[in-house]
Tab-separated table of C-alpha atoms in Angstrom:
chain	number	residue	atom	x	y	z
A	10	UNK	CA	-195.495	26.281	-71.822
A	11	UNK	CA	-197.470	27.565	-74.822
A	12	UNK	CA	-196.866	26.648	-78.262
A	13	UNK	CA	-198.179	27.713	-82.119
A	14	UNK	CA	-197.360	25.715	-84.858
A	15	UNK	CA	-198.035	27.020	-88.474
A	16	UNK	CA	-196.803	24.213	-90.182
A	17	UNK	CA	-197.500	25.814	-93.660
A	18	UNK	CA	-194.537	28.573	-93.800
A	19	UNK	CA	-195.814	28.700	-97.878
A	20	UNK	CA	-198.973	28.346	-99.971
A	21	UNK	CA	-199.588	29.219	-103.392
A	22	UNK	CA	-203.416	28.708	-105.201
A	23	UNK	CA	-205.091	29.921	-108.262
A	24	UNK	CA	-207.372	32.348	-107.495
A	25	UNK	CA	-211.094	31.135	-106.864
A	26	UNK	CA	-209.265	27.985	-105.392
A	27	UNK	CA	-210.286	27.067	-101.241
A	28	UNK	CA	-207.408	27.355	-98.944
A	29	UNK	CA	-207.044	26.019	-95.332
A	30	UNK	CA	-204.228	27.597	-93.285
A	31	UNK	CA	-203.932	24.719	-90.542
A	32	UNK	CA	-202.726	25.940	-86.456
A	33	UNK	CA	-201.980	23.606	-83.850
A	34	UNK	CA	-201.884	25.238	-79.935
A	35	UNK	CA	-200.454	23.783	-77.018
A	36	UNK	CA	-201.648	24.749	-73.411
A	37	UNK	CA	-201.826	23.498	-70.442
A	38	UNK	CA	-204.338	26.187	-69.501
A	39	UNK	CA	-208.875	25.490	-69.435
A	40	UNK	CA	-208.876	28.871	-70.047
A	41	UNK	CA	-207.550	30.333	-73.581
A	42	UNK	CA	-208.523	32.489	-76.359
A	43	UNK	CA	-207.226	31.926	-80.100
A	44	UNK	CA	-206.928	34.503	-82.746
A	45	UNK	CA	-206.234	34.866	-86.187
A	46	UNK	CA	-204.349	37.786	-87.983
A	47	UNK	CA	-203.912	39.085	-91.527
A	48	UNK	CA	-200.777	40.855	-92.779
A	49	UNK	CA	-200.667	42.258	-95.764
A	50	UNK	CA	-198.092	43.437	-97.964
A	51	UNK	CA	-197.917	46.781	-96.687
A	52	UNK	CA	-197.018	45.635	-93.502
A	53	UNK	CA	-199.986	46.001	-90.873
A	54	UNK	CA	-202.002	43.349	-88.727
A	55	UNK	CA	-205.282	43.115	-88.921
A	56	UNK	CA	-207.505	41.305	-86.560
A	57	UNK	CA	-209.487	38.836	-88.096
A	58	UNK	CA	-211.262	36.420	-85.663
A	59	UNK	CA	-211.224	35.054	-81.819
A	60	UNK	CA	-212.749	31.765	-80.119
A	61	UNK	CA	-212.338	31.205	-76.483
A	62	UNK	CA	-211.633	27.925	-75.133
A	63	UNK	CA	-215.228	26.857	-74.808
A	64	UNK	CA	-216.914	27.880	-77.948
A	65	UNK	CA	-216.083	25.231	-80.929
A	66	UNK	CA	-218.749	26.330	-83.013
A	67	UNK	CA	-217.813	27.007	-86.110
A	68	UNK	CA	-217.927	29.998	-87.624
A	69	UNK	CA	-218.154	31.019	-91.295
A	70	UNK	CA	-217.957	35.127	-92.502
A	71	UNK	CA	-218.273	35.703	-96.022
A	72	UNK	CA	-215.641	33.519	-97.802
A	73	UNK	CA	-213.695	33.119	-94.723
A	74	UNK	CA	-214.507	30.007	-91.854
A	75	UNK	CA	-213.143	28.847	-89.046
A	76	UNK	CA	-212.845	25.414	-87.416
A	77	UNK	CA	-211.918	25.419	-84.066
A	78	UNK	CA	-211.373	21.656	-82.026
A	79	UNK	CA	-210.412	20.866	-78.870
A	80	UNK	CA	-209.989	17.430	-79.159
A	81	UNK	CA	-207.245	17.599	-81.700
A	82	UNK	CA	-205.920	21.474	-80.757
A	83	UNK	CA	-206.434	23.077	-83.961
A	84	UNK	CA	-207.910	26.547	-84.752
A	85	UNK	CA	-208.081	25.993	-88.963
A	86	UNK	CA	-208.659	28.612	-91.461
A	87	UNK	CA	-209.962	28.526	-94.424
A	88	UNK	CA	-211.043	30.811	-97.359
A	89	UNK	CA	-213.747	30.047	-100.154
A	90	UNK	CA	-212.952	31.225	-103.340
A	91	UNK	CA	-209.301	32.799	-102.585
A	92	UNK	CA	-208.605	35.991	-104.275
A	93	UNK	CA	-205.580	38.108	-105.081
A	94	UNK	CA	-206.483	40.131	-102.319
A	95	UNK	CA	-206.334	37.323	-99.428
A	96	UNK	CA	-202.306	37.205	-100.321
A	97	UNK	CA	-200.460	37.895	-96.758
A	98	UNK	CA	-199.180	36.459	-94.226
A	99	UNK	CA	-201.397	35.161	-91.492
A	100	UNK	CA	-200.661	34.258	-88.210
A	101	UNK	CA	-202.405	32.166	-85.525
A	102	UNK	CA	-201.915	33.460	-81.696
A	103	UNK	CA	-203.000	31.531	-78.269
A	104	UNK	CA	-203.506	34.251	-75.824
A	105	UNK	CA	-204.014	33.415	-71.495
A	106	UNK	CA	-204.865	36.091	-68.858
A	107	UNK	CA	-205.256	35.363	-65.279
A	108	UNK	CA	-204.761	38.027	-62.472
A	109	UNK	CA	-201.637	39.843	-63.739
A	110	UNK	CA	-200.301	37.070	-65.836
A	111	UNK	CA	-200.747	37.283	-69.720
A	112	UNK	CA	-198.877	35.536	-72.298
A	113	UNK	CA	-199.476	35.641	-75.841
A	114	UNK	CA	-197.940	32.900	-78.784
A	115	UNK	CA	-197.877	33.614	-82.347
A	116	UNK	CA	-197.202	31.167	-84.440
A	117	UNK	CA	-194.434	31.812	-87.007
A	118	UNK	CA	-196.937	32.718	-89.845
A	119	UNK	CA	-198.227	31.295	-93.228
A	120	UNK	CA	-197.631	33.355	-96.211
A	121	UNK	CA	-200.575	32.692	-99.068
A	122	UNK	CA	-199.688	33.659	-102.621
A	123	UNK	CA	-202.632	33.682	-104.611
A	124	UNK	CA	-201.787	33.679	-108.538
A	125	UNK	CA	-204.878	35.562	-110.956
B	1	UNK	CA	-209.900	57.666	-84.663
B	2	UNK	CA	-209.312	54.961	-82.467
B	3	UNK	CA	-205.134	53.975	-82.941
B	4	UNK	CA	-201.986	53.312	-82.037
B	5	UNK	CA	-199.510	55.004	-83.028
B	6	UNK	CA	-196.057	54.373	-83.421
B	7	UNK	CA	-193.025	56.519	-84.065
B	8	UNK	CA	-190.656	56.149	-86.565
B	9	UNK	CA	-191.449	54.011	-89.346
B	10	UNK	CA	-187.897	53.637	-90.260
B	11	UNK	CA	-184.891	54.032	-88.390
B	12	UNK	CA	-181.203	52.661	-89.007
B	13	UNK	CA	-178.868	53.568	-86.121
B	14	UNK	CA	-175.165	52.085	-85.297
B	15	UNK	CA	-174.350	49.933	-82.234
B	16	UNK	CA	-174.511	51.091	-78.996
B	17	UNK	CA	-176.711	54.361	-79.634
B	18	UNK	CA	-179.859	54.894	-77.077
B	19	UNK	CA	-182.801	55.230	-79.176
B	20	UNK	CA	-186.353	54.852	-78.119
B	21	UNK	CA	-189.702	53.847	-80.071
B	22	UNK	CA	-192.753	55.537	-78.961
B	23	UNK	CA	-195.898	53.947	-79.135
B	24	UNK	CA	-199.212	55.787	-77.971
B	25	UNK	CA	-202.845	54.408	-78.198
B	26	UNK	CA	-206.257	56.691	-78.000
B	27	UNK	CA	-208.548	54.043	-76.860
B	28	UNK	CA	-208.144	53.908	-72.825
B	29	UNK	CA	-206.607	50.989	-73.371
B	30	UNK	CA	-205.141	49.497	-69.519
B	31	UNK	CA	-203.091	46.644	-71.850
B	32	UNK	CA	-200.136	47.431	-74.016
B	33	UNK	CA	-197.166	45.186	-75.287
B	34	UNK	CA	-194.266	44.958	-77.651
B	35	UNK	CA	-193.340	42.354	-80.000
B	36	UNK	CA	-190.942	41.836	-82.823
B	37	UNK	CA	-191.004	40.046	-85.873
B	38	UNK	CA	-188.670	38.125	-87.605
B	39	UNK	CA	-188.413	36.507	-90.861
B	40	UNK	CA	-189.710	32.618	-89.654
B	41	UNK	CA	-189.997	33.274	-85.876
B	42	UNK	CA	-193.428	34.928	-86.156
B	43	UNK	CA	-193.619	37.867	-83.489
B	44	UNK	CA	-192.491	36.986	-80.319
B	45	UNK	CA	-193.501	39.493	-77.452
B	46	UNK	CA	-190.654	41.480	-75.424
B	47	UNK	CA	-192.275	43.409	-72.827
B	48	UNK	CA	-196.070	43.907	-71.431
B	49	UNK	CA	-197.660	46.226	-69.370
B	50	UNK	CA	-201.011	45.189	-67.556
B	51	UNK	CA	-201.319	49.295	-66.215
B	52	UNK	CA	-200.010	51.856	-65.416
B	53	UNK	CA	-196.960	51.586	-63.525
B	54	UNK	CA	-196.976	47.681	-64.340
B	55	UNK	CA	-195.107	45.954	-66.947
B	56	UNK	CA	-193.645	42.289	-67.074
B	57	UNK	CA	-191.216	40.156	-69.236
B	58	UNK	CA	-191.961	38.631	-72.439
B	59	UNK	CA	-190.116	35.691	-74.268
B	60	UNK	CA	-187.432	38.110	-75.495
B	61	UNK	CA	-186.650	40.895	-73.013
B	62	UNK	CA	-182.772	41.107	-73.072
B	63	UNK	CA	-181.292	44.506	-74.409
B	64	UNK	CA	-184.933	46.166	-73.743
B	65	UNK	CA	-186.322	48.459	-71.714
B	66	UNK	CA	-190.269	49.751	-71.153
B	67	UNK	CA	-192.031	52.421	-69.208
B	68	UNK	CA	-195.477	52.969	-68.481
B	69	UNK	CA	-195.973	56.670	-66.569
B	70	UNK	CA	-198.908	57.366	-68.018
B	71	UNK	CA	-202.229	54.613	-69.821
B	72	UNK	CA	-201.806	55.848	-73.848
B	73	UNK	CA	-198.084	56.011	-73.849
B	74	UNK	CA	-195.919	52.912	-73.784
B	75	UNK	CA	-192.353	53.562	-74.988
B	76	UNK	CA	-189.311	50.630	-76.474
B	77	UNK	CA	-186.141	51.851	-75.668
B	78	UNK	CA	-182.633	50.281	-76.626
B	79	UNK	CA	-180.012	51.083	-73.977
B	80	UNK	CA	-177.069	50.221	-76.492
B	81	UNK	CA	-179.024	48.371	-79.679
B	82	UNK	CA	-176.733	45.918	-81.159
B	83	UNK	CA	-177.261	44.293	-84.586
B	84	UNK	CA	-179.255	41.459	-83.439
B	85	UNK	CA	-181.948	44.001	-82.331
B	86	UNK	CA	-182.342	44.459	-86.397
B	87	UNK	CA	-185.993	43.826	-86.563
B	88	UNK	CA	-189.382	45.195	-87.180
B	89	UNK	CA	-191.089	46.342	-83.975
B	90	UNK	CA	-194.736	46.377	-83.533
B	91	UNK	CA	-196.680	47.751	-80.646
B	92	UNK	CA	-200.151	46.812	-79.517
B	93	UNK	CA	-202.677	47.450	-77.302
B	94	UNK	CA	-206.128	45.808	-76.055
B	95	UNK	CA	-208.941	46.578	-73.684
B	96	UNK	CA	-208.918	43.375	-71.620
B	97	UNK	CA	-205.552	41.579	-71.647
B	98	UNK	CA	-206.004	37.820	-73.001
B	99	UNK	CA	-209.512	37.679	-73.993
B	100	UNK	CA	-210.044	40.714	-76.761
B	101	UNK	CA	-207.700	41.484	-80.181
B	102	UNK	CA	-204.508	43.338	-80.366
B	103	UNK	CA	-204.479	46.597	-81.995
B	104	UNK	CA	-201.503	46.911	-83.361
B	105	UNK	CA	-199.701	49.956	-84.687
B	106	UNK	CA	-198.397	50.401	-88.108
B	107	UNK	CA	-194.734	48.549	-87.255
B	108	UNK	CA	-190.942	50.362	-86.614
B	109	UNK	CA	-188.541	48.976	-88.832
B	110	UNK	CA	-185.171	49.066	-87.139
B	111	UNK	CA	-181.828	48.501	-88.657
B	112	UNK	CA	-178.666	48.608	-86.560
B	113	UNK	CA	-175.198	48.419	-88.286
């Protein structure tokens, strides 16, 4: 069975404060991707990142990085220098594919409030 | 430009009327699936379709139905919605199921009294 934990339902920072939005998978699948999504106020999701189960490099894009490891199943976000525009919801999602099976988790979300 | 659409934004409907939620995407897309979202349970996926002609379960099937006749157009439809169907419906799409992003449409709020 797959699993997403959020843990975080709620953060609030001060703007120009760092942030890390912390997800936890469980698979018994080799083969996986991971995902991160953005969902702002008005409503839509917005793709923001993927990893598949063998990259853990790191990756960093603009404010916004991503550390991905195996060993402890965790796919963390976090984001330099938050702004009132990062406020949303974001949600971290384990997605498997093989032949014509496909199941994809969500976790339940972490709403970030940031305060000017 | 590249989309999926979904249609309505807003409906509120009693129990026990058959209503359907279209959802059509413009990118070729074989992948399509429906999830909802409610307040602290995330979205959880009800239906998926892999292609044409082929769709499969998700975690919360029960009370839905899906159809995929033709690639772009994968409709939600509510036999007889009840209120626990009160949710807001997204639809999504993705070139190769599992390994690249969801597009997701703009969401269907649904009320049912």
């Amino acid at each position: 069975a797959q699993k997403v934990t959020q843990a975080q339902t709620e953060i609030s920072v001060v703007e120009k404060e760092d942030v890390t939005l912390d997800c936890v998978y469980e698979t018994r699948d080799t083969t996986y991707y991971l995902f991160w999504y953005k969902q702002p106020p008005s409503g839509e999701l917005v793709f923001l990142i993927r990893r598949n189960s063998f990259d853990e490099q790191n990756e960093i894009s603009g404010r916004y990085s991503w550390n991905f490891q195996k060993s402890t199943s965790s796919f963390n976000f976090t984001i330099t220098a938050s702004q009132v525009v990062d406020s949303a919801v974001y949600f971290c999602a384990l997605s498997v594919a093989s032949g014509g099976y496909q199941k994809v988790t969500f976790g339940t979300g972490t709403k970030l409030q940031v305060i000017p | 430009e590249a989309q999926v659409t979904q249609n309505p934004r807003y409906l509120i409907t009693v129990t026990g009327k058959k209503l359907t939620v279209t959802c059509s995407q413009n990118m070729n897309h074989e992948y399509m699936s429906w999830y909802r979202q409610d307040p602290g349970l995330g979205l959880r996926q009800i239906y998926y379709s892999m292609n044409v002609e082929v769709t499969d379960k998700g975690d919360v099937p029960e009370g839905y139905k899906v159809s995929r006749k033709e690639k772009r157009n994968f409709p939600l439809i509510l036999e007889s919605p009840s209120p626990n169907q009160t949710s807001l419906y997204f639809c999504a799409s993705s070139r190769i199921p599992g390994h690249m992003p969801l597009h997701f449409g703009n969401g269907t709020r649904l009320t049912v009294t």
